[in-house]
Coordinates of N, CA, C and O and ligand atoms in Angstrom, one line a residue:
M1 N 0.8 -1.2 0.0 CA 0.0 0.0 0.0 C 0.9 1.3 0.0 O 1.8 1.3 0.8
N2 N 0.7 2.2 -0.9 CA 1.5 3.4 -0.9 C 0.9 4.4 0.1 O -0.2 4.2 0.7
K3 N 1.5 5.6 0.2 CA 1.1 6.6 1.2 C -0.3 7.1 1.0 O -1.1 7.2 1.9
I4 N -0.6 7.3 -0.3 CA -1.9 7.9 -0.6 C -3.0 6.9 -0.3 O -4.1 7.2 0.3
Q5 N -2.8 5.6 -0.6 CA -3.8 4.6 -0.3 C -4.0 4.5 1.2 O -5.1 4.3 1.7
K6 N -2.9 4.6 1.9 CA -3.0 4.5 3.4 C -3.8 5.7 3.9 O -4.7 5.5 4.8
L7 N -3.5 6.8 3.4 CA -4.3 8.0 3.8 C -5.8 7.8 3.5 O -6.6 8.1 4.4
G8 N -6.1 7.3 2.3 CA -7.4 7.1 2.0 C -8.1 6.1 2.9 O -9.2 6.4 3.4
L9 N -7.4 5.1 3.3 CA -8.0 4.1 4.2 C -8.3 4.7 5.6 O -9.3 4.5 6.2
A10 N -7.3 5.6 6.0 CA -7.5 6.2 7.3 C -8.7 7.1 7.3 O -9.5 7.1 8.3
I11 N -8.9 7.8 6.2 CA -10.1 8.7 6.1 C -11.4 7.9 6.2 O -12.3 8.2 6.9
L12 N -11.4 6.8 5.4 CA -12.5 5.9 5.4 C -12.9 5.4 6.8 O -14.0 5.4 7.2
V13 N -11.9 4.9 7.5 CA -12.1 4.4 8.8 C -12.7 5.4 9.7 O -13.6 5.2 10.5
S14 N -12.1 6.7 9.7 CA -12.6 7.7 10.6 C -14.0 8.1 10.3 O -14.8 8.5 11.2
T15 N -14.4 8.2 9.0 CA -15.7 8.6 8.7 C -16.7 7.5 9.2 O -17.8 7.8 9.6
A16 N -16.3 6.2 9.0 CA -17.2 5.2 9.5 C -17.4 5.3 11.0 O -18.5 5.2 11.5
A17 N -16.3 5.6 11.7 CA -16.5 5.8 13.2 C -17.4 7.0 13.5 O -18.2 6.9 14.4
L18 N -17.3 8.0 12.7 CA -18.2 9.2 12.9 C -19.6 8.8 12.7 O -20.5 9.2 13.5
A19 N -19.9 8.1 11.6 CA -21.3 7.7 11.2 C -21.9 6.8 12.2 O -23.1 6.9 12.5
F20 N -21.1 5.9 12.8 CA -21.7 4.9 13.6 C -21.4 5.0 15.1 O -21.9 4.3 16.0
G21 N -20.5 6.0 15.4 CA -20.1 6.2 16.8 C -21.2 6.4 17.8 O -21.2 6.1 18.9
H22 N -22.3 7.1 17.3 CA -23.4 7.5 18.2 C -24.6 6.7 18.0 O -25.7 7.2 18.1
G23 N -24.5 5.5 17.6 CA -25.7 4.7 17.3 C -26.1 4.9 15.9 O -25.7 5.9 15.3
S24 N -26.9 4.0 15.4 CA -27.3 4.1 13.9 C -28.2 5.3 13.7 O -29.1 5.6 14.5
V25 N -28.1 5.9 12.6 CA -28.9 7.0 12.2 C -30.0 6.6 11.3 O -31.1 7.1 11.4
T26 N -29.7 5.6 10.4 CA -30.8 5.1 9.6 C -31.7 4.2 10.4 O -31.2 3.5 11.2
P27 N -33.0 4.2 10.1 CA -33.9 3.3 10.8 C -33.5 1.8 10.6 O -33.1 1.4 9.6
Q28 N -33.6 1.1 11.7 CA -33.2 -0.3 11.7 C -34.4 -1.2 11.6 O -35.4 -1.0 12.4
P29 N -34.4 -2.2 10.7 CA -35.5 -3.1 10.6 C -35.6 -3.9 11.9 O -34.6 -4.1 12.6
V30 N -36.9 -4.3 12.3 CA -37.1 -5.0 13.5 C -37.7 -6.3 13.2 O -38.7 -6.4 12.5
D31 N -37.1 -7.4 13.7 CA -37.6 -8.7 13.5 C -38.7 -9.0 14.6 O -38.4 -9.1 15.8
T32 N -40.0 -9.1 14.2 CA -41.1 -9.3 15.1 C -41.6 -10.7 15.1 O -42.7 -11.0 15.6
K33 N -40.8 -11.6 14.6 CA -41.1 -13.0 14.6 C -41.4 -13.5 16.1 O -40.6 -13.1 17.0
G34 N -42.4 -14.3 16.3 CA -42.7 -14.7 17.7 C -43.8 -13.9 18.3 O -44.3 -14.3 19.4
L35 N -44.2 -12.8 17.7 CA -45.3 -12.0 18.2 C -46.5 -12.3 17.4 O -46.5 -12.5 16.2
E36 N -47.7 -12.2 18.1 CA -48.9 -12.4 17.4 C -49.1 -11.3 16.3 O -48.8 -10.1 16.6
N37 N -49.5 -11.7 15.1 CA -49.7 -10.8 14.0 C -50.9 -9.9 14.3 O -51.9 -10.4 14.6
L38 N -50.8 -8.6 14.1 CA -51.9 -7.7 14.4 C -52.7 -7.3 13.3 O -53.7 -6.6 13.4
G39 N -52.3 -7.7 12.1 CA -53.2 -7.3 10.9 C -52.9 -5.8 10.5 O -52.0 -5.2 11.0
K40 N -53.8 -5.3 9.6 CA -53.6 -4.0 9.1 C -54.3 -2.9 9.8 O -53.9 -1.7 9.7
E41 N -55.3 -3.3 10.6 CA -56.1 -2.3 11.3 C -55.2 -1.7 12.5 O -54.6 -2.5 13.2
W42 N -55.2 -0.4 12.6 CA -54.4 0.2 13.7 C -55.1 0.0 15.1 O -56.3 0.4 15.1
L43 N -54.5 -0.6 16.1 CA -55.2 -0.8 17.3 C -55.0 0.5 18.2 O -54.1 1.3 18.0
E44 N -56.0 0.7 19.2 CA -55.9 1.8 20.0 C -55.2 1.5 21.3 O -54.7 2.4 22.0
E45 N -55.1 0.2 21.7 CA -54.6 -0.1 23.0 C -53.5 -1.2 22.8 O -53.6 -2.1 21.9
N46 N -52.5 -1.1 23.6 CA -51.3 -2.0 23.4 C -51.7 -3.5 23.7 O -52.0 -3.8 24.8
P47 N -51.6 -4.3 22.6 CA -52.0 -5.7 22.8 C -50.9 -6.5 23.5 O -51.1 -7.7 23.8
Y48 N -49.7 -6.0 23.6 CA -48.6 -6.7 24.1 C -48.2 -6.3 25.6 O -47.1 -6.7 26.0
K49 N -49.0 -5.6 26.2 CA -48.7 -5.1 27.6 C -48.3 -6.4 28.4 O -49.1 -7.3 28.5
G50 N -47.1 -6.4 29.1 CA -46.7 -7.5 29.9 C -46.2 -8.7 29.2 O -45.8 -9.7 29.8
N51 N -46.2 -8.7 27.8 CA -45.8 -9.8 27.0 C -44.2 -9.8 27.0 O -43.6 -8.9 26.4
K52 N -43.6 -10.9 27.5 CA -42.2 -11.0 27.7 C -41.4 -10.9 26.4 O -40.4 -10.2 26.3
T53 N -41.9 -11.6 25.4 CA -41.3 -11.6 24.0 C -41.3 -10.2 23.5 O -40.3 -9.7 22.9
A54 N -42.5 -9.6 23.6 CA -42.6 -8.2 23.0 C -41.7 -7.2 23.8 O -41.0 -6.4 23.1
I55 N -41.5 -7.4 25.1 CA -40.7 -6.5 25.8 C -39.2 -6.6 25.4 O -38.5 -5.6 25.2
E56 N -38.8 -7.9 25.1 CA -37.4 -8.1 24.7 C -37.2 -7.5 23.3 O -36.2 -6.8 23.0
I57 N -38.1 -7.8 22.4 CA -38.0 -7.2 21.0 C -38.0 -5.7 21.1 O -37.3 -5.0 20.4
G58 N -38.9 -5.2 21.9 CA -39.1 -3.7 22.1 C -37.8 -3.1 22.6 O -37.4 -2.0 22.1
E59 N -37.1 -3.7 23.5 CA -35.9 -3.1 24.1 C -34.9 -3.0 23.0 O -34.2 -1.9 22.8
H60 N -34.7 -4.0 22.2 CA -33.8 -4.0 21.1 C -34.1 -2.9 20.0 O -33.3 -2.1 19.6
A61 N -35.4 -2.9 19.7 CA -35.9 -2.0 18.6 C -35.7 -0.6 19.1 O -35.4 0.3 18.3
Y62 N -36.0 -0.3 20.4 CA -35.8 1.0 21.0 C -34.4 1.5 20.9 O -34.1 2.6 20.4
S63 N -33.4 0.6 21.3 CA -32.0 0.9 21.2 C -31.6 1.3 19.8 O -30.8 2.2 19.7
E64 N -32.1 0.6 18.9 CA -31.7 0.8 17.5 C -32.3 2.0 16.8 O -31.7 2.6 16.0
N65 N -33.5 2.3 17.2 CA -34.3 3.4 16.5 C -34.6 4.6 17.3 O -34.9 5.7 16.7
C66 N -34.6 4.6 18.6 CA -35.1 5.7 19.4 C -34.0 6.3 20.3 O -34.0 7.5 20.6
A67 N -33.1 5.4 20.8 CA -32.2 5.8 21.9 C -31.3 7.0 21.5 O -30.9 7.8 22.4
R68 N -31.0 7.1 20.2 CA -30.0 8.2 19.9 C -30.7 9.6 20.1 O -29.9 10.6 20.3
C69 N -32.0 9.7 20.2 CA -32.6 11.0 20.6 C -33.2 10.9 22.0 O -33.0 11.9 22.7
H70 N -33.8 9.8 22.3 CA -34.6 9.7 23.6 C -33.7 9.2 24.7 O -34.2 9.1 25.8
G71 N -32.5 8.8 24.4 CA -31.6 8.3 25.5 C -31.6 6.8 25.7 O -32.6 6.2 25.5
L72 N -30.5 6.3 26.2 CA -30.4 4.9 26.5 C -31.3 4.6 27.7 O -31.3 5.3 28.6
G73 N -32.0 3.5 27.6 CA -32.9 3.1 28.7 C -34.0 4.2 28.8 O -34.7 4.2 29.9
A74 N -34.2 5.0 27.8 CA -35.2 6.1 27.8 C -35.0 7.2 28.9 O -35.8 7.9 29.2
V75 N -33.7 7.2 29.4 CA -33.3 8.3 30.3 C -32.9 9.4 29.4 O -31.8 9.4 28.8
S76 N -33.7 10.4 29.2 CA -33.4 11.5 28.2 C -32.3 12.4 28.7 O -32.1 12.7 29.8
G77 N -31.4 12.7 27.7 CA -30.3 13.6 27.9 C -30.8 15.0 27.6 O -29.9 15.9 27.7
G78 N -32.0 15.2 27.3 CA -32.5 16.6 27.1 C -32.8 16.9 25.7 O -33.5 18.0 25.4
I79 N -32.4 16.1 24.7 CA -32.7 16.4 23.3 C -34.1 16.2 23.0 O -34.8 16.9 22.2
A80 N -34.7 15.2 23.6 CA -36.1 14.8 23.3 C -36.8 14.4 24.6 O -36.1 14.1 25.6
P81 N -38.1 14.4 24.6 CA -38.8 14.1 25.9 C -38.4 12.7 26.5 O -38.0 11.8 25.8
D82 N -38.5 12.7 27.8 CA -38.2 11.4 28.5 C -39.4 10.5 28.5 O -40.5 10.8 29.0
L83 N -39.3 9.4 27.7 CA -40.4 8.5 27.4 C -40.8 7.6 28.6 O -41.8 6.9 28.6
R84 N -40.1 7.7 29.7 CA -40.5 6.9 30.9 C -41.7 7.5 31.5 O -42.4 6.9 32.3
Y85 N -42.0 8.8 31.2 CA -43.1 9.5 31.9 C -44.4 9.5 31.1 O -45.4 10.2 31.5
L86 N -44.4 8.8 29.9 CA -45.7 8.7 29.2 C -46.7 7.9 30.1 O -46.3 7.0 30.7
E87 N -48.0 8.4 30.1 CA -49.0 7.7 30.9 C -49.1 6.2 30.5 O -49.2 5.9 29.4
D88 N -49.2 5.4 31.5 CA -49.4 4.0 31.3 C -50.9 3.6 31.3 O -51.4 2.9 32.2
N89 N -51.6 4.1 30.3 CA -53.0 3.8 30.1 C -53.3 4.0 28.6 O -52.4 4.3 27.8
I90 N -54.6 3.9 28.3 CA -55.0 4.0 26.9 C -54.7 5.3 26.3 O -54.4 5.5 25.1
D91 N -54.8 6.4 27.1 CA -54.5 7.7 26.6 C -53.0 7.8 26.2 O -52.7 8.4 25.2
G92 N -52.2 7.2 27.0 CA -50.8 7.1 26.8 C -50.5 6.3 25.5 O -49.7 6.7 24.7
D93 N -51.2 5.2 25.3 CA -51.1 4.4 24.1 C -51.4 5.2 22.9 O -50.7 5.2 21.9
E94 N -52.5 6.0 23.0 CA -53.0 6.8 21.8 C -52.0 7.8 21.4 O -51.6 8.0 20.2
W95 N -51.5 8.6 22.4 CA -50.5 9.6 22.2 C -49.2 9.0 21.6 O -48.6 9.6 20.7
Y96 N -48.8 7.9 22.2 CA -47.6 7.2 21.7 C -47.7 6.9 20.3 O -46.8 7.1 19.5
M97 N -48.8 6.3 19.9 CA -49.0 5.8 18.5 C -49.1 7.0 17.5 O -48.5 6.9 16.4
E98 N -49.7 8.1 18.0 CA -49.8 9.2 17.1 C -48.4 9.7 16.8 O -48.1 10.0 15.7
R99 N -47.6 9.8 17.8 CA -46.2 10.3 17.7 C -45.3 9.4 16.8 O -44.6 9.8 15.9
I100 N -45.3 8.1 17.2 CA -44.4 7.2 16.5 C -44.8 7.1 15.1 O -43.9 7.0 14.2
R101 N -46.1 7.1 14.8 CA -46.5 6.9 13.4 C -46.2 8.2 12.6 O -45.7 8.2 11.5
G102 N -46.5 9.4 13.1 CA -46.4 10.6 12.4 C -45.2 11.4 12.6 O -44.9 12.3 11.9
G103 N -44.4 11.0 13.7 CA -43.3 11.8 14.0 C -43.7 13.2 14.5 O -44.8 13.4 14.9
A104 N -42.7 14.1 14.5 CA -43.0 15.5 14.9 C -42.4 16.4 13.8 O -41.1 16.6 13.8
V105 N -43.2 16.9 13.0 CA -42.7 17.8 11.9 C -43.5 19.1 11.9 O -44.7 19.1 11.9
R106 N -42.8 20.2 12.2 CA -43.5 21.5 12.2 C -42.7 22.5 11.3 O -41.5 22.6 11.5
N107 N -43.5 23.2 10.5 CA -42.9 24.2 9.6 C -41.7 23.7 8.8 O -40.6 24.3 8.7
G108 N -41.8 22.4 8.4 CA -40.8 21.8 7.6 C -39.6 21.3 8.4 O -38.6 20.8 7.8
N109 N -39.6 21.5 9.7 CA -38.5 21.0 10.5 C -38.9 19.6 11.1 O -40.0 19.5 11.7
V110 N -38.0 18.7 10.9 CA -38.2 17.3 11.4 C -37.6 17.2 12.8 O -36.4 17.0 12.9
Y111 N -38.4 17.3 13.8 CA -37.9 17.1 15.2 C -37.8 15.6 15.5 O -36.9 15.1 16.2
M112 N -38.8 14.8 14.9 CA -38.7 13.4 15.0 C -39.3 12.8 13.7 O -40.3 13.3 13.3
P113 N -38.6 11.9 13.1 CA -39.0 11.3 11.8 C -40.2 10.4 12.0 O -40.3 9.8 13.1
P114 N -41.2 10.4 11.1 CA -42.3 9.5 11.2 C -41.8 8.0 11.0 O -40.9 7.8 10.2
F115 N -42.4 7.1 11.8 CA -42.0 5.7 11.7 C -43.0 4.8 10.9 O -42.8 3.6 10.7
E116 N -44.1 5.4 10.5 CA -45.1 4.6 9.8 C -44.5 4.3 8.4 O -43.9 5.2 7.8
G117 N -44.6 3.0 8.0 CA -43.9 2.6 6.8 C -42.5 2.1 7.0 O -41.9 1.6 6.1
V118 N -41.9 2.4 8.2 CA -40.6 2.0 8.5 C -40.6 0.8 9.5 O -40.0 -0.2 9.2
L119 N -41.3 1.0 10.5 CA -41.6 -0.1 11.5 C -43.0 -0.6 11.3 O -43.9 0.2 11.0
N120 N -43.2 -1.9 11.5 CA -44.6 -2.3 11.5 C -45.3 -2.1 12.8 O -44.7 -1.7 13.8
Q121 N -46.6 -2.3 12.8 CA -47.4 -2.1 14.1 C -46.9 -2.9 15.2 O -46.8 -2.5 16.4
E122 N -46.5 -4.2 14.9 CA -46.0 -5.1 15.9 C -44.8 -4.5 16.6 O -44.7 -4.5 17.8
A123 N -43.8 -4.0 15.8 CA -42.6 -3.4 16.4 C -43.0 -2.1 17.2 O -42.4 -1.9 18.3
M124 N -43.9 -1.4 16.8 CA -44.3 -0.1 17.5 C -44.8 -0.5 18.9 O -44.5 0.1 19.9
W125 N -45.7 -1.5 18.9 CA -46.3 -1.8 20.2 C -45.3 -2.5 21.1 O -45.4 -2.5 22.3
A126 N -44.4 -3.2 20.5 CA -43.3 -3.9 21.3 C -42.5 -2.9 22.0 O -42.2 -3.0 23.2
I127 N -42.2 -1.8 21.3 CA -41.4 -0.7 22.0 C -42.2 -0.1 23.1 O -41.7 0.1 24.2
R128 N -43.5 0.1 22.9 CA -44.3 0.6 24.0 C -44.4 -0.3 25.2 O -44.3 0.1 26.3
A129 N -44.5 -1.6 24.9 CA -44.5 -2.6 26.0 C -43.2 -2.5 26.8 O -43.2 -2.7 28.0
Y130 N -42.1 -2.3 26.1 CA -40.8 -2.2 26.8 C -40.8 -0.9 27.6 O -40.4 -0.9 28.8
L131 N -41.2 0.2 27.0 CA -41.1 1.5 27.7 C -41.9 1.5 29.0 O -41.4 2.1 30.0
I132 N -43.0 0.9 29.1 CA -43.8 0.9 30.3 C -43.2 0.0 31.4 O -43.7 0.1 32.5
T133 N -42.2 -0.8 31.1 CA -41.6 -1.5 32.2 C -40.5 -0.8 32.9 O -40.0 -1.2 33.9
L134 N -40.1 0.4 32.3 CA -39.0 1.1 32.9 C -39.3 1.9 34.2 O -40.4 2.5 34.3
P135 N -38.4 1.8 35.2 CA -38.7 2.6 36.4 C -38.6 4.1 36.1 O -37.9 4.5 35.1
K136 N -39.4 4.9 36.8 CA -39.5 6.3 36.5 C -38.3 7.2 37.1 O -38.2 8.3 36.8
D137 N -37.4 6.6 37.9 CA -36.3 7.4 38.4 C -35.0 6.7 38.3 O -34.9 5.6 37.8
Ligands
LIG1 C1 -34.2 12.4 15.5 C2 -34.6 12.3 16.9 C3 -35.7 11.3 17.3 C4 -35.8 10.0 17.1 C5 -34.9 9.1 16.3 C6 -37.0 9.6 17.8 N1 -37.6 10.6 18.4 FE1 -39.3 10.6 19.4 N2 -39.2 12.7 19.7 C7 -38.2 13.4 19.3 C8 -38.5 14.8 19.7 C9 -37.5 16.0 19.4 C10 -39.7 14.8 20.2 C11 -40.5 16.1 20.7 C12 -41.2 16.6 19.5 C13 -41.9 17.9 19.7 O1 -41.3 18.9 20.0 O2 -43.1 17.9 19.4 C14 -40.2 13.5 20.3 C15 -41.4 13.0 20.8 C16 -41.8 11.7 21.0 C17 -43.0 11.3 21.7 C18 -44.0 12.2 22.4 C19 -43.4 12.4 23.8 C20 -44.2 13.3 24.7 O3 -43.9 13.4 25.9 O4 -45.1 14.0 24.2 C21 -43.0 9.9 21.6 C22 -44.0 9.0 22.2 C23 -41.8 9.5 20.9 N3 -41.1 10.6 20.5 C24 -41.4 8.2 20.7 C25 -40.3 7.8 19.9 C26 -40.0 6.4 19.6 C27 -40.8 5.2 20.1 C28 -38.9 6.4 18.7 C29 -38.3 5.3 18.1 C30 -39.1 4.4 17.3 C31 -38.6 7.8 18.6 N4 -39.4 8.6 19.3 C32 -37.5 8.3 17.8 C33 -37.0 13.0 18.7 C34 -36.8 11.7 18.2

């Protein structure tokens, strides 16, 4: 390898570190195998509350898709709301689904990207099932 090739390699490696150093930025597919299929109709209430498989899938899906803004273990670093404090009831379910599906886009600014079409309904409720297991402090 000559000097220029070495330099090129070094630059490649450091950009990769930059892109992946803080968790993935592109949405990550979630394997929801093992969960009851929910069909196409959007549900109003979390069908997986207390479901162990869902909670495990949800924890992984959260880390891959949400933690970079909402914090590891949903302990917010201040960039985005602390999701441990969402109400653990059907109102909380409704608000959660509205947000995760539509994201938060105002005046052309994307505060949170929409996840509808990226994650399936099963993955969305699995994340919710995980979030409500977290201690509030
Ligand atoms: C790019 C950063 C980013 C990512 C990624 C992201 N969010 Fe958000 N989220 C935000 C911000 C910022 C807000 C506050 C939006 C506002 O100001 O209206 C928010 C708001 C929310 C809310 C409403 C919270 C409340 O207290 O009102 C929920 C629920 C939520 N996000 C869930 C998720 C979930 C679940 C994921 C992963 C699938 C996720 N978000 C990924 C940035 C993000």
